[in-house]
């Protein structure tokens, strides 16, 4: 059928009749003016894509009626305009596409149907590590080593760029995906195929939300879900509540955007915004630059929301001009958004929409702060850092505790480094990294760090040589303005030279620490510290030898590096003695906002952005020299340890198999609260004694060639062995941290993979027990794929992080949730029982099922398939199985509700499913 809203179409400019848009104001519905701006974007997408097939008129009405439907768990489709990926998640996506082509061909279909139908950009930014630092050639050496390690992966991606249409790859060395998105890839308004419409996206990285700061609606999804979107499927989402977050006042002259975002993160965690949109409004928003807004939006996953939206205003347009977008684009962006009432004036309260709830922050109350030592939401005022860290030393093992015995809290270990004597104690800084998309995209904090470095050098201060310092900008533009403003040399003198353009330390690619430092930490069992300008500081993520990790602004990273410890009160204690023995306080060298803004106005100019991005896709000569086959089907190399055809589709048939109950399952792991995707599927170094290391050794590799788990996500054999391999994982079956578990039939302690392998060989199903916020952290599809390959049929948790639950659904692993008031403890579950999950023949979203134990106990839990579409995927054994079956058919198929009995579905032709 034709679009029932075609009557809304009109030219934006009558001098250009071929450039049209859907004028939502012609709906003449008073409800539109009350909608949050983020919901207006969902509405526009539904109106433009309404075909009575994938998007129906009833979906448009549900969105328009948001004030009533927001609390009714109403399911609506959303078709984002594009998809963005980084290489840690992009490589497995392309591997899946290659394997799906094989599977479609095996089922008699056309393999070229497996092809992105909406634009997809893949930025290679997660592969580079800090192997070299504090040398003038560190950047070149790290980039050379990145290519040497990852050449096979890069050749595979080069093949993908040829084999698949609509897929653009930004080569390594270009920057961090979210900064490249902000400065270059973002359209804000699309001008495509004769229509203007809002830019929107989903990404395979949880910090995709950073683009919300520019007024582009987007969020992170699982890699599996993103693959379906690339193949033309809309996202099925529950229409969210929208929390209005009112900003007022102005920040103090010494406050950074990092201080603001850490304050917002803690506040919104307390408010509770999981699964909701947050939309910012109020006069305080106008006090924030786009870089500031993007910093706040970037950490949306840390406060748990789906999106953190700043509607476009005049400052957004100024930023687009500053970053080199042309005048014609700026004109139609402004005209279009004003025409559909999506252009914001934050000082005009008449524009304020209705929100589900409103919370507010007075920016003048924000104080300098960090977050840690183990979670980004655990904000600590800088003035309290010393006392807070010392309290953590004494506290019981947990998110804010290390349980160090009283007699050991002032332990000190001496060591020699570069022919000099040094000592470490609890709280000593051993990693100081200016890194991550959160902050390196923001000129104010980067220039602030540079100005602080300048003043520190002029005051005669230095950083101890054993501290691993690094600077990894989010794009080449940062290097341009740091050099042009004259602060780069001062950063270099303190050890903060450019080591690479990529995620690096924030993702765990921090590289090795000096051996004497590691030996001292190990000898004293010290709580050594990492300080980074990142967004994640979960246990075991940054480096295995830094048990405490704090998130901080780039200037504070330098400050703590100079101090050499977090056990310092900058208000009352000098940051250090200078070369003449004189006390220097942090306040003596801290730049004001006015100083920073003056430098920014002078040196952050459009010409820099144009020069960097005009050549971004061709500037890497080694990438240009890579050769790749042009074959549409990938030729798998059986000897490869990086790229391997996954077993997900082995034995897949066109006919559906009826979902079955899970009978007498053993518990592989009994876990607590806030188990992150880093715990489930680490991205960092591969430990030498791990199952993955044994596998790679059996393939003839030496430890220096292991690379990281993140770089080997194209090989299921490595990733299955790396599942639950985090050394900080606390398993209640053993009551200690480590990557081991109890094989219950034999009562042996084994590596998690080895135990799972034994269960699978015996044909025994497995489940996981967990607490609150299971799967928090990065949007890591291998945190679902890995458990699937280990034979895990279900996870039983108190609650789930949004993206991880979606990934479990996508892999056909059942996310079970305790009913309100129930927990493993309240039900007396030890993890030593055997569990039968009774799956009935007829399924409905969020239905309650019985769980029976071999002890005779029975209780109920909820199956967290939240929509009919998710139930459809479950019936197919996962979203990719569904897509393969769909693409192997010649008919135009669609997702329909799965409220029919599974047994009936098995007999139905695929076109009716």
mmCIF file of C-alpha atoms in Angstrom, residues 372-644:
data_model
loop_
_atom_site.group_PDB
_atom_site.id
_atom_site.type_symbol
_atom_site.label_atom_id
_atom_site.label_comp_id
_atom_site.label_asym_id
_atom_site.label_seq_id
_atom_site.Cartn_x
_atom_site.Cartn_y
_atom_site.Cartn_z
ATOM 1 C CA UNK A 372 35.596 5.129 41.173
ATOM 2 C CA UNK A 373 37.322 3.038 42.208
ATOM 3 C CA UNK A 374 35.314 0.365 40.363
ATOM 4 C CA UNK A 375 32.199 1.930 38.835
ATOM 5 C CA UNK A 376 31.517 5.113 36.833
ATOM 6 C CA UNK A 377 28.466 6.052 38.905
ATOM 7 C CA UNK A 378 30.443 6.174 42.170
ATOM 8 C CA UNK A 379 31.281 9.885 42.108
ATOM 9 C CA UNK A 380 33.815 11.261 44.593
ATOM 10 C CA UNK A 381 34.511 14.963 45.096
ATOM 11 C CA UNK A 382 38.203 15.699 44.534
ATOM 12 C CA UNK A 383 38.343 17.210 48.016
ATOM 13 C CA UNK A 384 37.219 13.828 49.404
ATOM 14 C CA UNK A 385 39.435 11.554 47.290
ATOM 15 C CA UNK A 386 42.037 10.874 49.976
ATOM 16 C CA UNK A 387 39.583 9.981 52.718
ATOM 17 C CA UNK A 388 37.332 8.059 50.327
ATOM 18 C CA UNK A 389 40.194 5.916 49.001
ATOM 19 C CA UNK A 390 41.423 5.156 52.508
ATOM 20 C CA UNK A 391 37.883 4.172 53.481
ATOM 21 C CA UNK A 392 37.807 1.850 50.456
ATOM 22 C CA UNK A 393 41.015 0.185 51.621
ATOM 23 C CA UNK A 394 39.343 -0.696 54.921
ATOM 24 C CA UNK A 395 35.892 -1.558 53.597
ATOM 25 C CA UNK A 396 34.678 -5.072 52.854
ATOM 26 C CA UNK A 397 35.426 -6.368 49.355
ATOM 27 C CA UNK A 398 32.892 -4.785 47.007
ATOM 28 C CA UNK A 399 32.300 -1.858 44.681
ATOM 29 C CA UNK A 400 33.729 0.529 47.275
ATOM 30 C CA UNK A 401 35.989 -1.822 49.178
ATOM 31 C CA UNK A 402 39.278 -3.734 48.982
ATOM 32 C CA UNK A 403 39.347 -5.287 52.480
ATOM 33 C CA UNK A 404 42.999 -4.570 53.188
ATOM 34 C CA UNK A 405 44.103 -5.596 56.671
ATOM 35 C CA UNK A 406 44.865 -2.654 59.022
ATOM 36 C CA UNK A 407 48.535 -3.536 59.345
ATOM 37 C CA UNK A 408 48.952 -3.485 55.548
ATOM 38 C CA UNK A 409 47.198 -0.232 54.677
ATOM 39 C CA UNK A 410 50.408 1.807 54.794
ATOM 40 C CA UNK A 411 52.556 -0.837 53.137
ATOM 41 C CA UNK A 412 55.335 0.443 50.903
ATOM 42 C CA UNK A 413 57.453 -1.471 48.377
ATOM 43 C CA UNK A 414 60.729 -0.147 46.976
ATOM 44 C CA UNK A 415 61.933 -0.895 43.458
ATOM 45 C CA UNK A 416 64.479 0.290 40.923
ATOM 46 C CA UNK A 417 63.539 1.785 37.598
ATOM 47 C CA UNK A 418 65.934 3.403 35.127
ATOM 48 C CA UNK A 419 68.722 3.146 37.721
ATOM 49 C CA UNK A 420 66.776 5.099 40.340
ATOM 50 C CA UNK A 421 65.023 4.065 43.557
ATOM 51 C CA UNK A 422 61.265 4.541 43.841
ATOM 52 C CA UNK A 423 58.505 3.159 46.041
ATOM 53 C CA UNK A 424 54.848 2.238 45.608
ATOM 54 C CA UNK A 425 52.050 2.056 48.144
ATOM 55 C CA UNK A 426 48.302 1.641 48.087
ATOM 56 C CA UNK A 427 46.858 4.392 45.889
ATOM 57 C CA UNK A 428 50.019 4.948 43.869
ATOM 58 C CA UNK A 429 49.241 6.011 40.308
ATOM 59 C CA UNK A 430 50.825 3.674 37.746
ATOM 60 C CA UNK A 431 48.622 4.497 34.720
ATOM 61 C CA UNK A 432 47.588 8.023 33.727
ATOM 62 C CA UNK A 433 45.794 8.140 30.393
ATOM 63 C CA UNK A 434 44.112 10.980 28.534
ATOM 64 C CA UNK A 435 41.908 8.723 26.479
ATOM 65 C CA UNK A 436 38.373 7.847 25.400
ATOM 66 C CA UNK A 437 35.599 9.356 23.322
ATOM 67 C CA UNK A 438 34.084 10.913 26.445
ATOM 68 C CA UNK A 439 36.683 13.641 26.805
ATOM 69 C CA UNK A 440 39.112 13.723 23.887
ATOM 70 C CA UNK A 441 36.358 15.143 21.653
ATOM 71 C CA UNK A 442 36.032 18.183 23.894
ATOM 72 C CA UNK A 443 38.445 21.044 23.117
ATOM 73 C CA UNK A 444 37.786 22.734 26.466
ATOM 74 C CA UNK A 445 39.126 19.844 28.570
ATOM 75 C CA UNK A 446 41.882 18.936 26.124
ATOM 76 C CA UNK A 447 43.140 22.513 25.958
ATOM 77 C CA UNK A 448 42.621 22.714 29.721
ATOM 78 C CA UNK A 449 44.973 19.759 30.105
ATOM 79 C CA UNK A 450 47.481 21.426 27.799
ATOM 80 C CA UNK A 451 47.373 24.723 29.697
ATOM 81 C CA UNK A 452 47.759 22.910 33.015
ATOM 82 C CA UNK A 453 50.765 21.028 31.591
ATOM 83 C CA UNK A 454 52.280 24.345 30.481
ATOM 84 C CA UNK A 455 51.875 25.874 33.934
ATOM 85 C CA UNK A 456 53.190 22.709 35.593
ATOM 86 C CA UNK A 457 56.358 22.724 33.509
ATOM 87 C CA UNK A 458 56.831 26.431 34.127
ATOM 88 C CA UNK A 459 56.445 25.740 37.870
ATOM 89 C CA UNK A 460 59.193 23.111 37.699
ATOM 90 C CA UNK A 461 56.985 20.011 38.116
ATOM 91 C CA UNK A 462 57.352 16.579 36.495
ATOM 92 C CA UNK A 463 55.805 13.105 36.363
ATOM 93 C CA UNK A 464 57.721 10.086 37.673
ATOM 94 C CA UNK A 465 59.078 8.060 34.735
ATOM 95 C CA UNK A 466 57.595 4.693 35.786
ATOM 96 C CA UNK A 467 54.017 6.003 35.502
ATOM 97 C CA UNK A 468 52.554 4.870 32.196
ATOM 98 C CA UNK A 469 51.335 8.148 30.696
ATOM 99 C CA UNK A 470 49.610 8.451 27.335
ATOM 100 C CA UNK A 471 47.517 10.724 25.145
ATOM 101 C CA UNK A 472 45.219 9.091 22.589
ATOM 102 C CA UNK A 473 43.114 11.771 20.837
ATOM 103 C CA UNK A 474 39.740 11.015 19.302
ATOM 104 C CA UNK A 475 40.716 12.567 15.976
ATOM 105 C CA UNK A 476 43.583 14.269 14.194
ATOM 106 C CA UNK A 477 41.868 17.595 14.792
ATOM 107 C CA UNK A 478 42.884 17.419 18.471
ATOM 108 C CA UNK A 479 46.550 17.164 17.526
ATOM 109 C CA UNK A 480 46.160 20.149 15.210
ATOM 110 C CA UNK A 481 44.787 22.510 17.836
ATOM 111 C CA UNK A 482 47.102 21.276 20.618
ATOM 112 C CA UNK A 483 50.082 22.017 18.369
ATOM 113 C CA UNK A 484 48.687 25.291 17.025
ATOM 114 C CA UNK A 485 47.998 26.591 20.540
ATOM 115 C CA UNK A 486 51.550 25.745 21.637
ATOM 116 C CA UNK A 487 50.684 23.328 24.465
ATOM 117 C CA UNK A 488 51.670 20.018 22.836
ATOM 118 C CA UNK A 489 55.327 20.375 23.788
ATOM 119 C CA UNK A 490 54.422 20.835 27.460
ATOM 120 C CA UNK A 491 52.227 17.733 27.378
ATOM 121 C CA UNK A 492 55.103 15.805 25.852
ATOM 122 C CA UNK A 493 57.493 16.961 28.589
ATOM 123 C CA UNK A 494 55.152 15.471 31.187
ATOM 124 C CA UNK A 495 54.968 12.185 29.266
ATOM 125 C CA UNK A 496 51.633 12.799 27.541
ATOM 126 C CA UNK A 497 52.679 12.486 23.919
ATOM 127 C CA UNK A 498 50.305 11.130 21.267
ATOM 128 C CA UNK A 499 50.489 7.323 21.302
ATOM 129 C CA UNK A 500 47.671 6.595 18.872
ATOM 130 C CA UNK A 501 44.240 7.580 17.582
ATOM 131 C CA UNK A 502 41.777 5.158 19.084
ATOM 132 C CA UNK A 503 40.007 3.921 22.192
ATOM 133 C CA UNK A 504 43.173 2.432 23.768
ATOM 134 C CA UNK A 505 43.334 2.532 27.594
ATOM 135 C CA UNK A 506 39.580 3.015 28.099
ATOM 136 C CA UNK A 507 38.810 -0.311 26.369
ATOM 137 C CA UNK A 508 41.660 -2.088 28.137
ATOM 138 C CA UNK A 509 44.325 -1.640 25.441
ATOM 139 C CA UNK A 510 46.630 -0.038 28.018
ATOM 140 C CA UNK A 511 49.568 -2.260 27.123
ATOM 141 C CA UNK A 512 52.125 -3.643 29.585
ATOM 142 C CA UNK A 513 53.405 -1.906 32.685
ATOM 143 C CA UNK A 514 57.162 -1.921 33.375
ATOM 144 C CA UNK A 515 58.239 -5.226 34.933
ATOM 145 C CA UNK A 516 59.674 -3.620 38.106
ATOM 146 C CA UNK A 517 56.324 -1.884 38.687
ATOM 147 C CA UNK A 518 54.367 -5.124 38.258
ATOM 148 C CA UNK A 519 56.759 -6.949 40.585
ATOM 149 C CA UNK A 520 56.389 -4.271 43.264
ATOM 150 C CA UNK A 521 52.586 -4.345 43.016
ATOM 151 C CA UNK A 522 52.562 -8.133 43.221
ATOM 152 C CA UNK A 523 55.087 -8.289 46.055
ATOM 153 C CA UNK A 524 53.115 -5.893 48.215
ATOM 154 C CA UNK A 525 49.666 -7.020 47.017
ATOM 155 C CA UNK A 526 49.088 -3.311 46.445
ATOM 156 C CA UNK A 527 45.923 -1.547 45.349
ATOM 157 C CA UNK A 528 47.644 0.332 42.546
ATOM 158 C CA UNK A 529 45.671 2.982 40.692
ATOM 159 C CA UNK A 530 44.859 3.946 37.148
ATOM 160 C CA UNK A 531 43.538 7.448 36.422
ATOM 161 C CA UNK A 532 41.923 7.957 33.025
ATOM 162 C CA UNK A 533 39.660 10.393 31.215
ATOM 163 C CA UNK A 534 37.383 7.535 30.204
ATOM 164 C CA UNK A 535 33.863 6.305 30.810
ATOM 165 C CA UNK A 536 34.434 2.789 32.151
ATOM 166 C CA UNK A 537 36.482 1.651 35.135
ATOM 167 C CA UNK A 538 35.084 -1.793 35.907
ATOM 168 C CA UNK A 539 37.320 -4.310 37.647
ATOM 169 C CA UNK A 540 39.850 -5.949 35.360
ATOM 170 C CA UNK A 541 39.051 -3.683 32.427
ATOM 171 C CA UNK A 542 41.779 -1.043 32.391
ATOM 172 C CA UNK A 543 44.686 -3.281 33.437
ATOM 173 C CA UNK A 544 44.927 -6.450 35.544
ATOM 174 C CA UNK A 545 47.406 -4.773 37.919
ATOM 175 C CA UNK A 546 45.322 -1.662 38.671
ATOM 176 C CA UNK A 547 42.678 -2.727 41.142
ATOM 177 C CA UNK A 548 41.483 0.867 41.612
ATOM 178 C CA UNK A 549 40.651 2.973 38.576
ATOM 179 C CA UNK A 550 39.242 6.486 38.609
ATOM 180 C CA UNK A 551 37.547 8.448 35.847
ATOM 181 C CA UNK A 552 38.576 12.077 35.736
ATOM 182 C CA UNK A 553 38.885 15.073 33.434
ATOM 183 C CA UNK A 554 42.071 15.324 31.339
ATOM 184 C CA UNK A 555 43.482 18.125 33.561
ATOM 185 C CA UNK A 556 42.907 15.986 36.669
ATOM 186 C CA UNK A 557 44.579 13.013 34.981
ATOM 187 C CA UNK A 558 47.719 15.138 34.684
ATOM 188 C CA UNK A 559 47.325 16.443 38.229
ATOM 189 C CA UNK A 560 47.175 12.978 39.760
ATOM 190 C CA UNK A 561 50.060 11.842 37.549
ATOM 191 C CA UNK A 562 52.193 14.680 38.947
ATOM 192 C CA UNK A 563 51.096 13.868 42.507
ATOM 193 C CA UNK A 564 51.797 10.156 41.912
ATOM 194 C CA UNK A 565 48.961 9.069 44.214
ATOM 195 C CA UNK A 566 45.240 9.488 44.807
ATOM 196 C CA UNK A 567 45.889 9.710 48.555
ATOM 197 C CA UNK A 568 46.114 13.483 48.428
ATOM 198 C CA UNK A 569 43.827 16.376 49.287
ATOM 199 C CA UNK A 570 44.571 19.025 46.670
ATOM 200 C CA UNK A 571 42.859 21.686 48.777
ATOM 201 C CA UNK A 572 45.262 21.365 51.698
ATOM 202 C CA UNK A 573 48.324 19.548 50.376
ATOM 203 C CA UNK A 574 50.784 20.579 47.672
ATOM 204 C CA UNK A 575 50.568 18.626 44.448
ATOM 205 C CA UNK A 576 54.357 18.275 44.576
ATOM 206 C CA UNK A 577 57.609 20.006 45.357
ATOM 207 C CA UNK A 578 59.177 21.649 42.342
ATOM 208 C CA UNK A 579 62.790 21.272 41.234
ATOM 209 C CA UNK A 580 63.819 23.890 43.796
ATOM 210 C CA UNK A 581 61.994 22.205 46.675
ATOM 211 C CA UNK A 582 59.156 24.737 46.743
ATOM 212 C CA UNK A 583 55.572 23.609 47.427
ATOM 213 C CA UNK A 584 53.221 23.962 44.444
ATOM 214 C CA UNK A 585 49.464 23.605 44.885
ATOM 215 C CA UNK A 586 47.014 22.508 42.210
ATOM 216 C CA UNK A 587 45.218 25.848 42.421
ATOM 217 C CA UNK A 588 48.479 27.520 41.369
ATOM 218 C CA UNK A 589 48.488 25.809 37.971
ATOM 219 C CA UNK A 590 44.776 25.185 37.270
ATOM 220 C CA UNK A 591 43.466 27.145 34.215
ATOM 221 C CA UNK A 592 40.104 28.931 34.369
ATOM 222 C CA UNK A 593 37.258 28.447 31.901
ATOM 223 C CA UNK A 594 37.896 31.953 30.586
ATOM 224 C CA UNK A 595 41.531 31.125 29.794
ATOM 225 C CA UNK A 596 40.531 27.909 28.060
ATOM 226 C CA UNK A 597 37.713 29.501 26.057
ATOM 227 C CA UNK A 598 40.013 32.274 24.799
ATOM 228 C CA UNK A 599 42.468 29.699 23.431
ATOM 229 C CA UNK A 600 39.647 27.616 21.976
ATOM 230 C CA UNK A 601 38.162 30.565 20.098
ATOM 231 C CA UNK A 602 41.527 31.354 18.559
ATOM 232 C CA UNK A 603 42.777 27.897 17.614
ATOM 233 C CA UNK A 604 39.816 25.517 17.045
ATOM 234 C CA UNK A 605 38.861 26.565 13.516
ATOM 235 C CA UNK A 606 36.961 25.031 10.545
ATOM 236 C CA UNK A 607 40.077 24.700 8.377
ATOM 237 C CA UNK A 608 41.459 22.070 10.759
ATOM 238 C CA UNK A 609 38.380 19.883 10.439
ATOM 239 C CA UNK A 610 38.298 20.223 6.666
ATOM 240 C CA UNK A 611 41.955 19.303 6.285
ATOM 241 C CA UNK A 612 41.657 16.211 8.499
ATOM 242 C CA UNK A 613 38.409 14.845 7.120
ATOM 243 C CA UNK A 614 38.897 15.526 3.422
ATOM 244 C CA UNK A 615 41.538 12.796 3.375
ATOM 245 C CA UNK A 616 40.358 10.548 6.214
ATOM 246 C CA UNK A 617 39.428 7.552 4.049
ATOM 247 C CA UNK A 618 42.704 7.573 2.069
ATOM 248 C CA UNK A 619 45.372 8.912 4.430
ATOM 249 C CA UNK A 620 46.503 5.514 5.801
ATOM 250 C CA UNK A 621 48.949 4.156 3.226
ATOM 251 C CA UNK A 622 49.176 0.690 4.748
ATOM 252 C CA UNK A 623 45.390 0.391 4.586
ATOM 253 C CA UNK A 624 45.432 1.563 0.975
ATOM 254 C CA UNK A 625 48.020 -1.100 0.104
ATOM 255 C CA UNK A 626 45.934 -3.967 1.489
ATOM 256 C CA UNK A 627 44.539 -6.330 -1.134
ATOM 257 C CA UNK A 628 41.305 -8.253 -0.816
ATOM 258 C CA UNK A 629 39.250 -10.635 -2.931
ATOM 259 C CA UNK A 630 36.184 -9.290 -4.714
ATOM 260 C CA UNK A 631 34.309 -12.596 -4.348
ATOM 261 C CA UNK A 632 30.808 -12.284 -2.899
ATOM 262 C CA UNK A 633 31.290 -15.414 -0.758
ATOM 263 C CA UNK A 634 34.216 -15.327 1.642
ATOM 264 C CA UNK A 635 36.888 -17.999 1.337
ATOM 265 C CA UNK A 636 37.527 -19.089 4.910
ATOM 266 C CA UNK A 637 41.119 -19.965 5.815
ATOM 267 C CA UNK A 638 41.101 -23.000 8.152
ATOM 268 C CA UNK A 639 44.503 -21.934 9.530
ATOM 269 C CA UNK A 640 43.355 -18.474 10.567
ATOM 270 C CA UNK A 641 43.259 -17.645 14.270
ATOM 271 C CA UNK A 642 41.488 -14.325 13.671
ATOM 272 C CA UNK A 643 38.689 -15.074 11.209
ATOM 273 C CA UNK A 644 36.670 -18.287 11.426
#
